[in-house]
XYZ file of C-alpha atoms in Angstrom:
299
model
C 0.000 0.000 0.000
C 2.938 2.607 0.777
C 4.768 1.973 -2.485
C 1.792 2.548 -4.508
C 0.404 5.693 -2.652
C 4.197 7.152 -2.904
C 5.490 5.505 -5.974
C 3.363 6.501 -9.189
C 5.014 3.657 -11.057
C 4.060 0.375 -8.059
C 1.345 -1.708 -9.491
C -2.161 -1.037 -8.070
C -2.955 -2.536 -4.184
C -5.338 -5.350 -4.137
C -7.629 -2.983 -1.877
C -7.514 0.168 -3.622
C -8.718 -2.157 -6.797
C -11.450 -3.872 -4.932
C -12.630 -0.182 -3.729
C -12.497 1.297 -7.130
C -14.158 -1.704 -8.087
C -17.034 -1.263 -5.584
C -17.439 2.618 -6.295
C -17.759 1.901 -10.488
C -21.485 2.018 -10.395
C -21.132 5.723 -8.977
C -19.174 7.610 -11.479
C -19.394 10.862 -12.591
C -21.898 10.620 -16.127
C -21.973 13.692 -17.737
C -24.450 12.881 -19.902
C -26.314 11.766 -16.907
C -26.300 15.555 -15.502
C -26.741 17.154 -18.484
C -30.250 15.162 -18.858
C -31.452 15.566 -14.965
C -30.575 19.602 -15.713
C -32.629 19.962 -18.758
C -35.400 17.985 -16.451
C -35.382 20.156 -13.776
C -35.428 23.138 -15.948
C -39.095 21.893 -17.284
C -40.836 22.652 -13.609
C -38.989 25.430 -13.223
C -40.195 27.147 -16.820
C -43.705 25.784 -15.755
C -43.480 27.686 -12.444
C -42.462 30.682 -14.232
C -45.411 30.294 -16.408
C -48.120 30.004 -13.495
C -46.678 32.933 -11.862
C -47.455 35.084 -14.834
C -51.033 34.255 -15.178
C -51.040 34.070 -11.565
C -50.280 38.110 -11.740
C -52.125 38.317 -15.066
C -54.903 37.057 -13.452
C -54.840 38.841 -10.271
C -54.391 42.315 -12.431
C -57.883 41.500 -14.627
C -59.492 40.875 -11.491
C -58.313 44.063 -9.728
C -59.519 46.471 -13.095
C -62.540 47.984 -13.125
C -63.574 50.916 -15.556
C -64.039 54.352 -13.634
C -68.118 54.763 -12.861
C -69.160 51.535 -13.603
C -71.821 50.212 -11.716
C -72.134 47.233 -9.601
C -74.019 43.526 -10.062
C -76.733 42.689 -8.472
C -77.156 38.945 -8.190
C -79.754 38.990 -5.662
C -82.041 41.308 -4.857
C -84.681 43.875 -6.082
C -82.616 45.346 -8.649
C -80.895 44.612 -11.252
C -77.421 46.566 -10.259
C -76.333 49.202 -8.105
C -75.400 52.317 -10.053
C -72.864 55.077 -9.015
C -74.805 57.880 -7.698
C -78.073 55.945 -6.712
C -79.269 55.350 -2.892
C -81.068 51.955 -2.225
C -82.769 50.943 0.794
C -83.930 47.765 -0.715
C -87.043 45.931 1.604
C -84.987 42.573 0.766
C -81.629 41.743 1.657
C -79.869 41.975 -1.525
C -76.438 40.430 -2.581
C -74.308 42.585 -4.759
C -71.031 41.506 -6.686
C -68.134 44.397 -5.529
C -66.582 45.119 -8.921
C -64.463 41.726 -9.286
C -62.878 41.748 -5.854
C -65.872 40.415 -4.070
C -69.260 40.687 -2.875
C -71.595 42.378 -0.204
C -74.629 41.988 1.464
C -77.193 44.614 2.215
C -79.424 43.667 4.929
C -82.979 45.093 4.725
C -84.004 48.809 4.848
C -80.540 49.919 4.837
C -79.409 52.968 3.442
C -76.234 52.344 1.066
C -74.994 54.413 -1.913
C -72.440 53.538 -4.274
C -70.137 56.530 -4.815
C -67.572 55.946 -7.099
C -65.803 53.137 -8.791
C -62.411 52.458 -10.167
C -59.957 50.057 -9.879
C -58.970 49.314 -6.454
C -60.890 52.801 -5.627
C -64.157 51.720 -4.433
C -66.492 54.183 -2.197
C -69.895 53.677 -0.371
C -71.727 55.845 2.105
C -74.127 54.189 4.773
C -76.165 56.104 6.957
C -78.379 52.908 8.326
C -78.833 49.285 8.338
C -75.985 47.075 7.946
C -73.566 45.363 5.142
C -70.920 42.273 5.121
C -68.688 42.916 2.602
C -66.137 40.281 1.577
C -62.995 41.112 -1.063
C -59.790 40.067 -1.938
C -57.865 42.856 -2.983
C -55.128 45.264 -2.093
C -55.788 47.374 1.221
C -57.715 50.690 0.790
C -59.617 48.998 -2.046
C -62.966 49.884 -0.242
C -64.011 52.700 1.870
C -67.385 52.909 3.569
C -68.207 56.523 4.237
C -70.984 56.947 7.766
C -71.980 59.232 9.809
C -69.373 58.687 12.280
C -66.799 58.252 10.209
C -65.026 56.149 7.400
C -64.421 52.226 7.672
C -61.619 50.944 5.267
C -60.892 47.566 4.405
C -57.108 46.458 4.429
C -58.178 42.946 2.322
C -60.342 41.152 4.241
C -64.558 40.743 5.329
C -66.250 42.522 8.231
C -69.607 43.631 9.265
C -70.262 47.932 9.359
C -73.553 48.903 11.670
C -74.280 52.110 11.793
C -76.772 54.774 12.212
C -77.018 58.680 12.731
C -74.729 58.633 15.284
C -72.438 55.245 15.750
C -71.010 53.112 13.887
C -69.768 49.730 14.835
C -67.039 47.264 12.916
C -67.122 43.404 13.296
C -64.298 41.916 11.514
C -64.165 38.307 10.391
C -60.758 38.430 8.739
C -58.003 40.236 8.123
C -57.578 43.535 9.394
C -60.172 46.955 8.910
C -59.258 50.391 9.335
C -61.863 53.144 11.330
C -61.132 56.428 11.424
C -62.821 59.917 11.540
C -61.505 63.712 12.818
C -60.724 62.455 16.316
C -58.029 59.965 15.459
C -58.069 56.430 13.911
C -57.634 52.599 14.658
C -56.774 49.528 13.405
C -59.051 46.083 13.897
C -57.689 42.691 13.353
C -59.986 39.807 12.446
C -62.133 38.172 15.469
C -62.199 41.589 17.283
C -64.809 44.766 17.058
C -64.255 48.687 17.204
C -66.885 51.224 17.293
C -67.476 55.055 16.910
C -69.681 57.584 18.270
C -70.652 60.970 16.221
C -67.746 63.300 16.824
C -65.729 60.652 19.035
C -62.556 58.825 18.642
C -62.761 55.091 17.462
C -62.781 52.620 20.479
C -59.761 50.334 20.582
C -59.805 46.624 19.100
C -61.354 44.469 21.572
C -61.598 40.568 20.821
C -65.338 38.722 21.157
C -63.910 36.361 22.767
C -62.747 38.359 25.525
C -64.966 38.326 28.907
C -68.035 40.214 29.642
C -66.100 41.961 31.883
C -62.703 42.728 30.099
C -65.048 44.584 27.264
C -67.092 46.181 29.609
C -64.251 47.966 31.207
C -62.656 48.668 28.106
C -65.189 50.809 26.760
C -65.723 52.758 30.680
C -61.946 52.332 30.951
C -62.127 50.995 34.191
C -58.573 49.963 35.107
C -58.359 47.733 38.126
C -60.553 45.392 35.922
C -59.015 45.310 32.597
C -55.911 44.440 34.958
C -57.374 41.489 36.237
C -59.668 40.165 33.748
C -57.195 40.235 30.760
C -55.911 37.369 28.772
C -52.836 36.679 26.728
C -54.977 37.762 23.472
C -55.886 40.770 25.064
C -52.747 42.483 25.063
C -53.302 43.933 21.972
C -56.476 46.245 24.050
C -53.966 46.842 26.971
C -51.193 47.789 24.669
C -53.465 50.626 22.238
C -54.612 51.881 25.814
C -51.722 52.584 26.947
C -51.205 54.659 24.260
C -54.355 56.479 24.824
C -53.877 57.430 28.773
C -50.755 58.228 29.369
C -51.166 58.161 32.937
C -52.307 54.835 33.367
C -49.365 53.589 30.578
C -47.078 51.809 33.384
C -49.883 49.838 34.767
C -51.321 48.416 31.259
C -47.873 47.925 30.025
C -46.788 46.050 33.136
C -49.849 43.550 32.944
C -48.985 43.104 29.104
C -45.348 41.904 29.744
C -46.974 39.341 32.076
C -48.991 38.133 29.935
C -47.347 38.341 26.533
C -43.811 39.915 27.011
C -42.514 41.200 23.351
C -39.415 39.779 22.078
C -36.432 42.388 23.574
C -36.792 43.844 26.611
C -35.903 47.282 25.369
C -39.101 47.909 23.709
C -40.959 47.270 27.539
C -38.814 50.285 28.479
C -39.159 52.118 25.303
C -42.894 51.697 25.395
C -43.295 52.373 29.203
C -40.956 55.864 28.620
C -43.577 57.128 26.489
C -42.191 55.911 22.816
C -44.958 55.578 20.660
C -42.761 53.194 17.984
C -41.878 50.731 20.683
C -45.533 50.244 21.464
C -46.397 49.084 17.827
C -42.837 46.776 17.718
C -44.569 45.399 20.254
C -47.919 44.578 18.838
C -45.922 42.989 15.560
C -44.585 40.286 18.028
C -47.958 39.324 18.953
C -49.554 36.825 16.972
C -51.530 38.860 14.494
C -52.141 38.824 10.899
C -49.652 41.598 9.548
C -52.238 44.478 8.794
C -51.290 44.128 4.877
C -51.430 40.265 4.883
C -54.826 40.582 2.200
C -53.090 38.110 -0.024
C -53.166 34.885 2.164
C -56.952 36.023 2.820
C -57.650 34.808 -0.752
C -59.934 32.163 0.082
C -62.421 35.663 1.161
C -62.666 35.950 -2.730
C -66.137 33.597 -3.705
């Protein structure tokens, strides 16, 4: 074995041959490769392919012609035209543009706007809609008397009346704002707003009786002790609403979910505004753009 590892011109060892001999099946075919290369470029080109009319797709449904009107595929009328107010006696199903679809519940007062692509805008001033699309966020805005409800790609149930309106949302995330401020709702919670008053913060349905009772009368020493890992998101956007009480919330949120470093606790509790929403992005929460896994909305 030395003389042939060392000495180029020693004859072959018998167990270097019977190795070689063993490892024959296994070499290197370039004609092999070349064939497995042009195989796995097939897939690949495919791939390629069903991204485009992925995108294609998604692009056709996402046009819509400026001031055309809506379909009706349910209803008293045949389709809902830009400019005209309904209050249909039946509840009426109406196709939004190619992004979706809404229901009108009975009596209520809806009127279509405008339409464009991705620009859609309804007023309510009574009654009640679902509205379900699959688009990008800001797609739909529903104007009411206390203030705008905006869709960031997802479906949700608006209420309102002459002087509140309320925001159920199913998925995704929904946007209510008006003059006093604005807030952001994340699917299985609920927001409302009164005429000329700032947007209550997300609360979740499943919460207790008690947690979303003393979030809307902001009673303290029982959002403390009735609040639940999922309700940190509540504790956290009232902290950033009562400044005084901001320690307290904060405190009970770290408990119960504690974000990922703990200089964002003491960025948050010193009154930094950017440390608060670092914080909600480490709980586990659709991101507030995240329309495009909410595709299955879309039928």
């Amino acid at each position: 074995m030395d003389d042939y590892l060392y000495d180029p011109a020693a004859p072959p060892a018998e167990d270097v041959v019977e190795i070689e001999r063993r490892l024959q099946p296994l070499r290197y075919q370039p004609r092999n490769v070349v064939a497995f290369r042009k195989r796995r470029r097939l897939p690949l080109l495919a791939a390629a392919a069903a991204v485009v009319l992925v995108l294609a797709g998604a692009a056709w449904l996402w046009t819509w012609p400026s001031g055309r009107s809506w379909k009706v595929e349910g209803g008293p009328i045949a389709r809902l035209v830009v400019g005209e107010t309904v209050q249909p006696e039946q509840s009426m199903l109406v196709r939004v543009a190619r992004i979706g679809w809404m229901r009108v519940t009975q009596n209520s007062t809806v009127t279509l706007e405008s339409t464009s692509s991705n620009r859609h805008r309804l007023a309510m001033s009574s009654g009640a809609i679902r509205v379900s699309v699959w688009a990008p966020p800001r797609s739909i805005t529903i104007r009411t008397p206390a203030g705008d409800v905006t869709d960031l790609g997802c479906e949700f149930v608006v209420r309102a009346d002459e002087k509140a309106t309320s925001v159920d949302v199913v998925s995704g995330w929904v946007q209510l704002d008006n003059e006093t401020g604005d807030v952001l709702v994340p699917g299985g919670a609920f927001s409302e707003m009164q005429l000329g008053g700032q947007p209550s913060v997300p609360v979740f349905h499943s919460a207790t009786p008690e947690f979303r009772s003393a979030a809307r009368t902001f009673d303290v020493e029982t959002l403390l002790r009735t609040a639940r890992r999922r309700d940190v998101l509540t504790l956290l956007m009232l902290a950033r609403r009562h400044p005084q009480h901001r320690d307290a919330l904060l405190v009970r949120a770290q408990e119960l979910y504690a974000p990922k470093s703990e200089e964002t606790v003491l960025r948050a509790r010193a009154g930094h505004d950017d440390a608060i929403w670092g914080w909600v992005g480490d709980l586990p929460l659709p991101p507030a753009k995240g329309w495009v896994r909410n595709w299955r909305d879309l039928r």
